[in-house]
CSV table of C-alpha atoms in Angstrom, one decimal:
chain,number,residue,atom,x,y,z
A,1,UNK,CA,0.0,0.0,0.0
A,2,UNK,CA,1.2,3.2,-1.0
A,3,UNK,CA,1.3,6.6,1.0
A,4,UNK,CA,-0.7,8.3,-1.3
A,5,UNK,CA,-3.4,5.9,-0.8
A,6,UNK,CA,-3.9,7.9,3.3
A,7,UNK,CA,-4.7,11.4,1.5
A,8,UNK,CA,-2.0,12.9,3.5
A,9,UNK,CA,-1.7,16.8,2.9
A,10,UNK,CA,0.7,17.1,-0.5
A,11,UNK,CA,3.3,18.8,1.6
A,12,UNK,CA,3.7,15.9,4.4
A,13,UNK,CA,3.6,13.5,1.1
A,14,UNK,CA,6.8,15.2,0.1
A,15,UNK,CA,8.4,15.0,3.3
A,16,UNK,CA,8.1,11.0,3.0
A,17,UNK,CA,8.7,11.3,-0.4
A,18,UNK,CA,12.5,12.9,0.8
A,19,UNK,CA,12.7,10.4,3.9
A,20,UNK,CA,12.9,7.4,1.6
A,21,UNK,CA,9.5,6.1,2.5
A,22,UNK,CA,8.3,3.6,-0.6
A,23,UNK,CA,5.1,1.6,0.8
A,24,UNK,CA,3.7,1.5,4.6
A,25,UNK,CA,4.4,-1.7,6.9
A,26,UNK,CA,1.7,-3.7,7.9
A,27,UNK,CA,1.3,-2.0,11.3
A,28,UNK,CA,1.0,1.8,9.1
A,29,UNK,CA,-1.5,0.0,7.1
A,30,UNK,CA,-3.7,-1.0,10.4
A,31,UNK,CA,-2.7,1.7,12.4
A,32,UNK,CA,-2.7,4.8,10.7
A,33,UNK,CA,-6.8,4.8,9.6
A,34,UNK,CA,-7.5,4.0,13.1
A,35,UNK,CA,-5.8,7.7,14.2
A,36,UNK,CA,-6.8,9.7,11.5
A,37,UNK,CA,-10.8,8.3,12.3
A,38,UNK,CA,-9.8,10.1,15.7
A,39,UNK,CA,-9.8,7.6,18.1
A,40,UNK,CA,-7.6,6.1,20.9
A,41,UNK,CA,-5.5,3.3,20.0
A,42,UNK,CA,-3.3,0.8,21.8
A,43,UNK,CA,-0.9,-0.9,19.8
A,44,UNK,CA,1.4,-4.1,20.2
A,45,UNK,CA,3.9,-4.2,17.8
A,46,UNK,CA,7.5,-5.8,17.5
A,47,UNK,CA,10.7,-3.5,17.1
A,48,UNK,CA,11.2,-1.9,13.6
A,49,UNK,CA,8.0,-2.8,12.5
A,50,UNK,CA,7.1,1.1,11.4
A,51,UNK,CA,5.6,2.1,14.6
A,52,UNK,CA,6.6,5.3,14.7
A,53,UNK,CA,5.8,6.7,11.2
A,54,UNK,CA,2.4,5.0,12.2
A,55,UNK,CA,1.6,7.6,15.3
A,56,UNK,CA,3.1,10.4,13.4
A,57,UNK,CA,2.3,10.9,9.7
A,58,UNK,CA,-1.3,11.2,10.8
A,59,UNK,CA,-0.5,13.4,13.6
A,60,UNK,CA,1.4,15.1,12.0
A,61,UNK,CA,-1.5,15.5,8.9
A,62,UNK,CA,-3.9,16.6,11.2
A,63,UNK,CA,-1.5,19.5,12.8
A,64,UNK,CA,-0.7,20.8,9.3
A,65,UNK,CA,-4.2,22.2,9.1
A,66,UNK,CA,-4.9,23.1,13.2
A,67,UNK,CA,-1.6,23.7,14.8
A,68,UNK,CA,-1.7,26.6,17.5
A,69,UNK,CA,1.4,28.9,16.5
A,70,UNK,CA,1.9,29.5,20.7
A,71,UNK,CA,0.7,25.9,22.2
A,72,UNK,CA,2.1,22.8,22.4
A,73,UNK,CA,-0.8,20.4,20.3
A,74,UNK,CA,1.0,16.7,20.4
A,75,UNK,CA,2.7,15.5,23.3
A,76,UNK,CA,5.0,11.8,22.8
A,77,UNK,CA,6.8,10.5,26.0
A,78,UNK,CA,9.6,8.0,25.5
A,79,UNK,CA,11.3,6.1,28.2
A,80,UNK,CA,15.2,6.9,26.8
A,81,UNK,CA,16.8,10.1,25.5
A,82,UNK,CA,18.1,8.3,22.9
A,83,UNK,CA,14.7,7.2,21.8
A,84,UNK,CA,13.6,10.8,22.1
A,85,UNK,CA,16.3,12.3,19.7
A,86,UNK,CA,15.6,9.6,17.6
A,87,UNK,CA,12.1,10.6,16.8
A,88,UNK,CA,12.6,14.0,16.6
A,89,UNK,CA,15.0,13.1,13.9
A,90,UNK,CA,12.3,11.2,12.0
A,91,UNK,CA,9.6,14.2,13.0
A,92,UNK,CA,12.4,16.9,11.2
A,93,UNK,CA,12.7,14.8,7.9
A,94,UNK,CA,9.4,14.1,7.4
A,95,UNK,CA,7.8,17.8,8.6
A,96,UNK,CA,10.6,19.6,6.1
A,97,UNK,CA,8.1,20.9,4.0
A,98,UNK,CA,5.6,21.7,6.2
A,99,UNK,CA,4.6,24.5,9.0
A,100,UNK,CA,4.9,22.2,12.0
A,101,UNK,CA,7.9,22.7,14.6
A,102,UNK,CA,9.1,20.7,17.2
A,103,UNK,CA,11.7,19.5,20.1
A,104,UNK,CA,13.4,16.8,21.7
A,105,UNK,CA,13.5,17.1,25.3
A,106,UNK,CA,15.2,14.7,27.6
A,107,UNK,CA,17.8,14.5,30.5
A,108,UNK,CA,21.5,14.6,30.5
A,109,UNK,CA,21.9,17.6,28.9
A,110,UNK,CA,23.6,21.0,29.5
A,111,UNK,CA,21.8,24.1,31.1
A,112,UNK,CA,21.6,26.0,27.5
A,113,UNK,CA,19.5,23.0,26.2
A,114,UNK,CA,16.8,23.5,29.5
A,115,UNK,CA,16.7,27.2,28.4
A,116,UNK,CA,16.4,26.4,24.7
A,117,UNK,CA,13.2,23.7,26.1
A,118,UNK,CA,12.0,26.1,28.5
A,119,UNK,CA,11.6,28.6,25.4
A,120,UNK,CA,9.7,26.1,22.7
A,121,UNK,CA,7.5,25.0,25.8
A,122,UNK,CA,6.4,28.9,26.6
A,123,UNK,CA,6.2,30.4,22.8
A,124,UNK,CA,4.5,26.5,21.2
A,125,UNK,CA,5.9,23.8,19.3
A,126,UNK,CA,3.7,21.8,17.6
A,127,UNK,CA,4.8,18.3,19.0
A,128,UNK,CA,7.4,18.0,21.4
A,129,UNK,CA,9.1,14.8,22.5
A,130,UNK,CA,10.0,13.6,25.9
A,131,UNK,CA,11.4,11.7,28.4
A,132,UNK,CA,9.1,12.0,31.8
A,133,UNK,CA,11.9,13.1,34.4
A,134,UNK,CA,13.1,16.1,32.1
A,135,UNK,CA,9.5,17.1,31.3
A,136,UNK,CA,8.1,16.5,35.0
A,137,UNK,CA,11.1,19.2,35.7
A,138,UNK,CA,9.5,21.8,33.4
A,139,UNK,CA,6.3,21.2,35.0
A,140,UNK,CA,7.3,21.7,38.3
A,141,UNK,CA,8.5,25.3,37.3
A,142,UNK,CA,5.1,26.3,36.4
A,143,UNK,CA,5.1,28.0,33.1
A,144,UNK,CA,4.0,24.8,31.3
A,145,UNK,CA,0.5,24.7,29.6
A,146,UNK,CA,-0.6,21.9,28.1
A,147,UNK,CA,-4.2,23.0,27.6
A,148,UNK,CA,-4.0,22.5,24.0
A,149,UNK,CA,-2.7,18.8,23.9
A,150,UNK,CA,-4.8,17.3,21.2
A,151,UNK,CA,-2.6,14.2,20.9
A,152,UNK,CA,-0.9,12.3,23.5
A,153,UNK,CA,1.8,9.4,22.6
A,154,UNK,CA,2.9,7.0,24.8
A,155,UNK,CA,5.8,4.9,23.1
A,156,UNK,CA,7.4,1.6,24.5
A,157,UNK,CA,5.1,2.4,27.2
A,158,UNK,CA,5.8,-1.1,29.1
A,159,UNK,CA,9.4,-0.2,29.2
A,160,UNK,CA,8.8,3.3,30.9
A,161,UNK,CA,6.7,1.5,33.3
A,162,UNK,CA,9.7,-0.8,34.1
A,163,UNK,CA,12.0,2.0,34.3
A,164,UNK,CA,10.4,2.8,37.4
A,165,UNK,CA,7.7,6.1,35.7
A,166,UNK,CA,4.5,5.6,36.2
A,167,UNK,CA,3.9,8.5,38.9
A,168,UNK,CA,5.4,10.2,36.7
A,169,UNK,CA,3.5,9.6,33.5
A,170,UNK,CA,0.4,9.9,36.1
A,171,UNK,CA,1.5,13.3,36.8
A,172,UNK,CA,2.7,14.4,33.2
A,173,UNK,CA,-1.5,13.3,32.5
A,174,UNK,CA,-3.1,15.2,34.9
A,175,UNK,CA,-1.7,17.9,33.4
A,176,UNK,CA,-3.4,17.3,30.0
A,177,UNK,CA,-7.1,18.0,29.0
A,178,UNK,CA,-9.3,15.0,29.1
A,179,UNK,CA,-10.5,15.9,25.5
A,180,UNK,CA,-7.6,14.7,23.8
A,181,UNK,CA,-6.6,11.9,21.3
A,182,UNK,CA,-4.5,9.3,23.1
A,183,UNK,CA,-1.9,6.6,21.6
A,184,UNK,CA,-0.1,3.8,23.1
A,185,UNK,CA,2.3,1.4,21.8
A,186,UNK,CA,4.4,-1.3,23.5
A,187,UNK,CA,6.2,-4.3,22.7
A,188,UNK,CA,4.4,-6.3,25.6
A,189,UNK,CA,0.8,-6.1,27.0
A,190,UNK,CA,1.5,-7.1,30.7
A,191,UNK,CA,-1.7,-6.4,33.3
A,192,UNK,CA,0.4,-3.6,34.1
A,193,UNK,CA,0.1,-1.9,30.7
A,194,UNK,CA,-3.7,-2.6,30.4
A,195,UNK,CA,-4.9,-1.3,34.2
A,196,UNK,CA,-2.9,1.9,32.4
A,197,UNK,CA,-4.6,2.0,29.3
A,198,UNK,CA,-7.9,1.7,31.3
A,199,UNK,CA,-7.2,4.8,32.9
A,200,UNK,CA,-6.0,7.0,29.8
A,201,UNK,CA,-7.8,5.7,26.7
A,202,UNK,CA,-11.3,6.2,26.0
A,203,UNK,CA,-12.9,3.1,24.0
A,204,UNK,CA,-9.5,2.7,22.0
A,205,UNK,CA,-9.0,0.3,18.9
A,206,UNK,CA,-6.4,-2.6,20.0
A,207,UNK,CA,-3.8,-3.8,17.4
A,208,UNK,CA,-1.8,-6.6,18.2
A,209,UNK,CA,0.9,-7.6,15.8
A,210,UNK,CA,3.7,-10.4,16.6
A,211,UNK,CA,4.5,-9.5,19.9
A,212,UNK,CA,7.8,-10.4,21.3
A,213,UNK,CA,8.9,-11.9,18.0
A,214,UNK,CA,12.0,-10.4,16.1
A,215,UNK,CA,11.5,-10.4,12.3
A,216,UNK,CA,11.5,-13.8,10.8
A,217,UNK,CA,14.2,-12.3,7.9
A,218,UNK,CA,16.8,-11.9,10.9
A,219,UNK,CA,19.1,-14.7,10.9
A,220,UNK,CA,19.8,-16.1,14.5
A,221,UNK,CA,22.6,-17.9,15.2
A,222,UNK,CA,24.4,-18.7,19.0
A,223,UNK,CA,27.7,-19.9,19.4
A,224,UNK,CA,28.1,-22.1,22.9
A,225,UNK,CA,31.5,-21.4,24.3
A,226,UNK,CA,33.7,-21.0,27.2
A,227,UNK,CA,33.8,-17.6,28.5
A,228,UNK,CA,37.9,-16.6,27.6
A,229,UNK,CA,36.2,-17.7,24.2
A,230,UNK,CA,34.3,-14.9,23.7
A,231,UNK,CA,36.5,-12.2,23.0
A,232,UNK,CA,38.6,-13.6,20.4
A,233,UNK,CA,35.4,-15.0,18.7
A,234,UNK,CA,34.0,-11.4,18.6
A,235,UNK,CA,36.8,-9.8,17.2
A,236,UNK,CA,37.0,-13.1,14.3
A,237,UNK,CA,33.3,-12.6,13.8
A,238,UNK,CA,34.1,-8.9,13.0
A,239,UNK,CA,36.5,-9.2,10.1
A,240,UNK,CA,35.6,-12.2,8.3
A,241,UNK,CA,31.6,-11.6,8.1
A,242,UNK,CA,30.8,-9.1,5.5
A,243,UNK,CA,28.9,-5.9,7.4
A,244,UNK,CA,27.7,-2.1,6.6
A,245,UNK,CA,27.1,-1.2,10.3
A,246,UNK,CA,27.2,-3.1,13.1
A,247,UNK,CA,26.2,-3.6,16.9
A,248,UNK,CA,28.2,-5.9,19.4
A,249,UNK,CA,25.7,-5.1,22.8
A,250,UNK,CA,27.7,-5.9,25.8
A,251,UNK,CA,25.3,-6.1,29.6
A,252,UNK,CA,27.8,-4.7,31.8
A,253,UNK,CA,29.7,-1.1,30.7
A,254,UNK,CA,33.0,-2.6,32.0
A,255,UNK,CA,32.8,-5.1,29.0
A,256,UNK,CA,32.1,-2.5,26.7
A,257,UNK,CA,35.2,-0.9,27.6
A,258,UNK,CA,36.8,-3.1,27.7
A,259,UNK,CA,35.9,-4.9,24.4
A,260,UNK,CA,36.1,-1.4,22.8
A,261,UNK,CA,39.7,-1.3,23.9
A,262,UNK,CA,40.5,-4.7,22.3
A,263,UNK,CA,39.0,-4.1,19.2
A,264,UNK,CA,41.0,-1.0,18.7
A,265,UNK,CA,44.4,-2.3,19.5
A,266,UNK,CA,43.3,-5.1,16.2
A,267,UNK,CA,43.0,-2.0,13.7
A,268,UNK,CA,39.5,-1.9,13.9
A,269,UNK,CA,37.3,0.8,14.2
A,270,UNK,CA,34.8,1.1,16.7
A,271,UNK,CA,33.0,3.1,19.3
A,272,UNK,CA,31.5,2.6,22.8
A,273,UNK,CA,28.4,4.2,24.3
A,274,UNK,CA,27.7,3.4,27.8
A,275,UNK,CA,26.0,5.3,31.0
A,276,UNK,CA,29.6,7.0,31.6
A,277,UNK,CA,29.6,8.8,28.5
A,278,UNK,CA,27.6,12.9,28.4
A,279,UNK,CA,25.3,13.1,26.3
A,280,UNK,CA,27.0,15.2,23.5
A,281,UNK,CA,29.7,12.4,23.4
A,282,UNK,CA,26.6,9.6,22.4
A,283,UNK,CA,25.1,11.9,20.1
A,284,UNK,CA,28.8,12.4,18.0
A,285,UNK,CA,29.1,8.7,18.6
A,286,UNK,CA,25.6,8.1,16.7
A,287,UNK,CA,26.3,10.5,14.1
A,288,UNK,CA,29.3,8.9,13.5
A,289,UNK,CA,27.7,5.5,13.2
A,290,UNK,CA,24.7,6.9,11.0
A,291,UNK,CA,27.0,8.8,8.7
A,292,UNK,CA,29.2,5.3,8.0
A,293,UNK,CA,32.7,7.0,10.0
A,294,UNK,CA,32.1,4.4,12.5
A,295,UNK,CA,31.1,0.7,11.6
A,296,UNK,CA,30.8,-0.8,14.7
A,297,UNK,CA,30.0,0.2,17.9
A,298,UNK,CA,30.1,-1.2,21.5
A,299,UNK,CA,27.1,-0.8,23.7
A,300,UNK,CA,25.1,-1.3,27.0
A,301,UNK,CA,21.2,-2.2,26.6
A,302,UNK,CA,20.7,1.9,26.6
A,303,UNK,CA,21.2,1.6,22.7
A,304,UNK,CA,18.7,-1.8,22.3
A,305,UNK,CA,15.8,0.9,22.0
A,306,UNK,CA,17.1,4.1,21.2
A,307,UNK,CA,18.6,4.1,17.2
A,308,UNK,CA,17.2,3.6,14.0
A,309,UNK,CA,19.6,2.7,11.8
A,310,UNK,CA,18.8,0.8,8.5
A,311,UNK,CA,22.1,0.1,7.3
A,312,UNK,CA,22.6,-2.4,10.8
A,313,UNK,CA,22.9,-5.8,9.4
A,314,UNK,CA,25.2,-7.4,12.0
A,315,UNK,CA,24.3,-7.7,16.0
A,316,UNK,CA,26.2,-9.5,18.3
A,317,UNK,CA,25.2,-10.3,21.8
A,318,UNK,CA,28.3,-10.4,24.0
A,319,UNK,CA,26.1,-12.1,26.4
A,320,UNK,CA,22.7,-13.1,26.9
A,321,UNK,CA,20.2,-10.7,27.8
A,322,UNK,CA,18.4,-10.3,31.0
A,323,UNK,CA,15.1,-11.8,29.1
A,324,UNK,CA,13.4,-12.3,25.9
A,325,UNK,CA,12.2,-9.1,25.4
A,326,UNK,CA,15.5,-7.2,25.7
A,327,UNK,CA,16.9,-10.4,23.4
A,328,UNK,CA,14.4,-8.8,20.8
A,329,UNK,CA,15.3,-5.4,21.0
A,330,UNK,CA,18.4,-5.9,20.7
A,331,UNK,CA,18.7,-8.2,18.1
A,332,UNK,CA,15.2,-5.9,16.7
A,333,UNK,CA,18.4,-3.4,15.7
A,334,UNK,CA,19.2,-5.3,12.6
A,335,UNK,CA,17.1,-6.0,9.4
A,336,UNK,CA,15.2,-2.6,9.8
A,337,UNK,CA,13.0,-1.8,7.1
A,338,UNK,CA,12.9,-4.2,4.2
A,339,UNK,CA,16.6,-5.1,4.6
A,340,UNK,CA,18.1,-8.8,6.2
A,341,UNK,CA,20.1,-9.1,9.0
A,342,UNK,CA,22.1,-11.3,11.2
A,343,UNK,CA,22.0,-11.7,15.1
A,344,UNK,CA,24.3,-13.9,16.8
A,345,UNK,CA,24.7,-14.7,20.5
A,346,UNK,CA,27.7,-15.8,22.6
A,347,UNK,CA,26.5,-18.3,25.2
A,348,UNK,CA,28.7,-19.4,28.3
A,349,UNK,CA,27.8,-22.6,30.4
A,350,UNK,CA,26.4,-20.5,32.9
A,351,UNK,CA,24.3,-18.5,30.2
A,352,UNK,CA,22.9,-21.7,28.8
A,353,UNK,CA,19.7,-21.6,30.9
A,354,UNK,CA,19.1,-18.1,30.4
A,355,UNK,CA,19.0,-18.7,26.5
A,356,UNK,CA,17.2,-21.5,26.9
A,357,UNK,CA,14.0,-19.7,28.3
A,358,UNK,CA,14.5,-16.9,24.9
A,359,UNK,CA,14.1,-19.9,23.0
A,360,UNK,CA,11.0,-21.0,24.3
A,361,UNK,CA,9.7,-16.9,24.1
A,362,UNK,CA,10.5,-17.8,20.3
A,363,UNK,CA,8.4,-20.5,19.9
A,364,UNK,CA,12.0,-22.5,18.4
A,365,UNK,CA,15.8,-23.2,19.1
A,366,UNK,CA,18.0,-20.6,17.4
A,367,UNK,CA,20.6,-22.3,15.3
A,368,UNK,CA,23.8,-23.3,16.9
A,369,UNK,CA,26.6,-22.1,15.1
A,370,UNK,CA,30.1,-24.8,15.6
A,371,UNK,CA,33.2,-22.9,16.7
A,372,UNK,CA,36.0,-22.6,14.1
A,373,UNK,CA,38.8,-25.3,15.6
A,374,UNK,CA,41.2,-22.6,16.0
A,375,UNK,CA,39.7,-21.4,19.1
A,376,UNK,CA,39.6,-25.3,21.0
A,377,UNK,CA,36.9,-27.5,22.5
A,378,UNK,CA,33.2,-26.4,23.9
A,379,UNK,CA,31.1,-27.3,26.2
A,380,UNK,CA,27.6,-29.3,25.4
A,381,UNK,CA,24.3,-27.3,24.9
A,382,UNK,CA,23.0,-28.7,28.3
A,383,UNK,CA,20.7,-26.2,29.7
A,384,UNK,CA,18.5,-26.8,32.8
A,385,UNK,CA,14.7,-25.8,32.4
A,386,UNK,CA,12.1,-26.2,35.0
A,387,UNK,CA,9.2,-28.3,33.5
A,388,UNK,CA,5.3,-27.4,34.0
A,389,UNK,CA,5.3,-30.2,36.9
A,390,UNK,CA,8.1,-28.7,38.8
A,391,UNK,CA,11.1,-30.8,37.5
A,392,UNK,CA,13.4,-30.0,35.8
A,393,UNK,CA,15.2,-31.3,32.2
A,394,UNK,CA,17.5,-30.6,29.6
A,395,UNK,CA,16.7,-28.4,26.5
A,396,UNK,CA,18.4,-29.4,23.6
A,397,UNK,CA,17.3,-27.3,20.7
A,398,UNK,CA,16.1,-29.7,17.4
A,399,UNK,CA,19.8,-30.7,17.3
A,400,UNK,CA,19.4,-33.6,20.6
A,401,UNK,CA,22.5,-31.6,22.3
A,402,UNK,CA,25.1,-31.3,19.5
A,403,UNK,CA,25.6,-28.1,17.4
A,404,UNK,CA,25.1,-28.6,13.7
A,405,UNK,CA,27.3,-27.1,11.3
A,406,UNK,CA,26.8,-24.2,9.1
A,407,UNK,CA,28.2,-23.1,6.1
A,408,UNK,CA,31.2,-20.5,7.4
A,409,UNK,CA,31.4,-18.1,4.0
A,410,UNK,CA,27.4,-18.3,4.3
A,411,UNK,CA,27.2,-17.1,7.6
A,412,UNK,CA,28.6,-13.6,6.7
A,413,UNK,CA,26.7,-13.0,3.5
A,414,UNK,CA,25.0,-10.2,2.9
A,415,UNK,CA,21.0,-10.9,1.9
């Protein structure tokens, strides 16, 4: 389905026209109707699915026509900064040609961004994005109105929850008029999430698509290793398999460090961003791995949610995530758009179990991948599950405990 086909206001069409936009996802296609019929939505939907052209081409349609030049009319909270100045990106390409303004605001950054904030928030900007803590600051200084919110976005709203938010979202509401249009999207509908949407939408439409599955055209692959194994496989995984851009997502910022440093002493170029970093130093980071300077970058979970990227076609876990859901976010970084990608995990003995449980959130065993000889022996794929009854019993993937082989030169081409 075309973009044409909405009726979008000729100069928001060219604006997707210059973004590189061709046809609309599945979730545009469901979605997008559903807002510009005016009512509130909530929306499951798997990472780079098209979720967030979804909320605001027809946002950002209806603003062209009734934006206030002095209010603030559309109002999307995000649970990361680098969420937020990744959809204010998206809302600057795709608004280029049209009369609608807007701003990023999130924590971390210097007291000349506050006053550049605390301006758009008192003369109007048409849609402004969010994390809660910075905004909840501007509220609290009093010069905020919000009494012409039309549209209010909640995005990745189960992860804002998590992060510990939900007075604050409360708060950040109260705040808003009651007559408004209200959106949200997560990646998981926990009871949490719906006692929430019971309280803030008004008779929304529900969408639902594949929730907590990452694309089926990401290939997944897991290598089962010691852990001394792991950094020498990363760094071999680097150079032989072909890659635009890639992501090697590390759970502790110690690793990231020190991977980075490894990495760089083999010639290779790379960057980290981790919790240590300001914020100016992640955004030249990101810029650098956008533009193509940078090909690979080193990185804590606070990147599984916060970029965009389409040329990503390589992610490697340096460890198994906390849980399925951060295992597809993460691995959600590659094959964005209508590109492929490749995912692969590194999986100690003590991981095992942990990626064991992902592969039941899957629905299937991810392919295990056999170590080239040069790097020695490795352990069994033995992981201990609890069953329903309370036992307990070895998961073995479709390959009864033994890692099947796959084609080496295949495993780093580019689809």
């Amino acid at each position: 389905m075309q973009f044409t086909a909405f009726n979008f206001h000729p100069t928001l069409l060219e604006g997707i026209e210059a973004s590189n936009y061709d046809n609309a996802t599945p979730v545009q296609e469901q979605v997008i109707p559903i807002i510009m019929a005016g009512k509130d939505l909530i929306a499951s939907a798997q990472t780079g699915t098209g979720k967030t052209a979804a909320f605001l081409l027809p946002m950002m349609n209806h603003l062209i026509g009734h934006h206030h030049s002095t209010k603030v009319s559309g109002l999307i909270l995000v649970p990361t900064r680098e969420l937020a100045i990744q959809i204010g990106q998206v809302i600057e390409g795709l608004s280029y040609f049209t009369n609608i303004s807007s701003i990023a605001i999130y924590g971390g950054s210097d007291g000349q961004n506050f006053v550049a904030e605390k301006k758009a928030l008192q003369t109007g900007a048409d849609i402004v994005v969010c994390t809660p803590g910075r905004l909840l600051a501007h509220l609290k200084m009093g010069y905020v109105d919000f009494g012409s919110i039309q549209f209010l976005v909640l995005d990745e709203a189960d992860r804002m929850l998590d992060m510990g938010f939900q007075d604050d979202i409360n708060t950040i509401i109260s705040h808003l008029p009651k007559k408004r249009q209200t959106l949200l999207f997560s990646a998981t509908m926990p009871e949490k999430i719906r006692r929430l949407a019971r309280t803030i939408l008004h008779e929304p439409a529900e969408i639902n698509i594949a929730i907590s599955k990452p694309p089926e055209k990401i290939v997944q692959r897991a290598y089962i290793l010691h852990e001394p194994q792991k950094l020498p496989l990363v760094k071999y995984l680097l150079q032989t398999i072909p890659h635009r851009a890639a992501v090697v997502f590390c759970g502790r910022k110690q690793d990231v460090k020190q991977l980075a440093r490894e990495l760089q002493h083999a010639k290779m170029k790379v960057a980290e961003i981790h919790s240590d970093l300001e914020q100016s130093q992640r955004e030249e980071v990101l810029q650098g791995f956008t533009s193509g300077r940078i090909p690979i970058i080193i990185a804590t979970d606070i990147l599984s949610r916060g970029i965009d990227v389409d040329t990503i076609d390589l992610v490697v876990n340096y460890d198994v995530p906390h849980d399925g859901e951060d295992y597809v976010h993460r691995i959600g970084r590659t094959a964005r758009a209508e590109a492929d990608g490749m995912a692969i995990t590194l999986v100690n003995e003590k991981e095992q179990t942990s990626f064991a449980e992902i592969e039941q959130l899957l629905g299937k065993p991810v392919e295990k991948a056999t170590m080239p000889e040069q790097f020695g022996t490795t352990p069994p794929y033995e992981p201990r599950l609890k069953r329903p009854h309370g036992g307990s019993g070895r998961h073995n993937g479709n390959n009864n405990g033994k890692r099947r082989n796959f084609n080496q030169p295949n495993a780093g081409r580019r689809r």
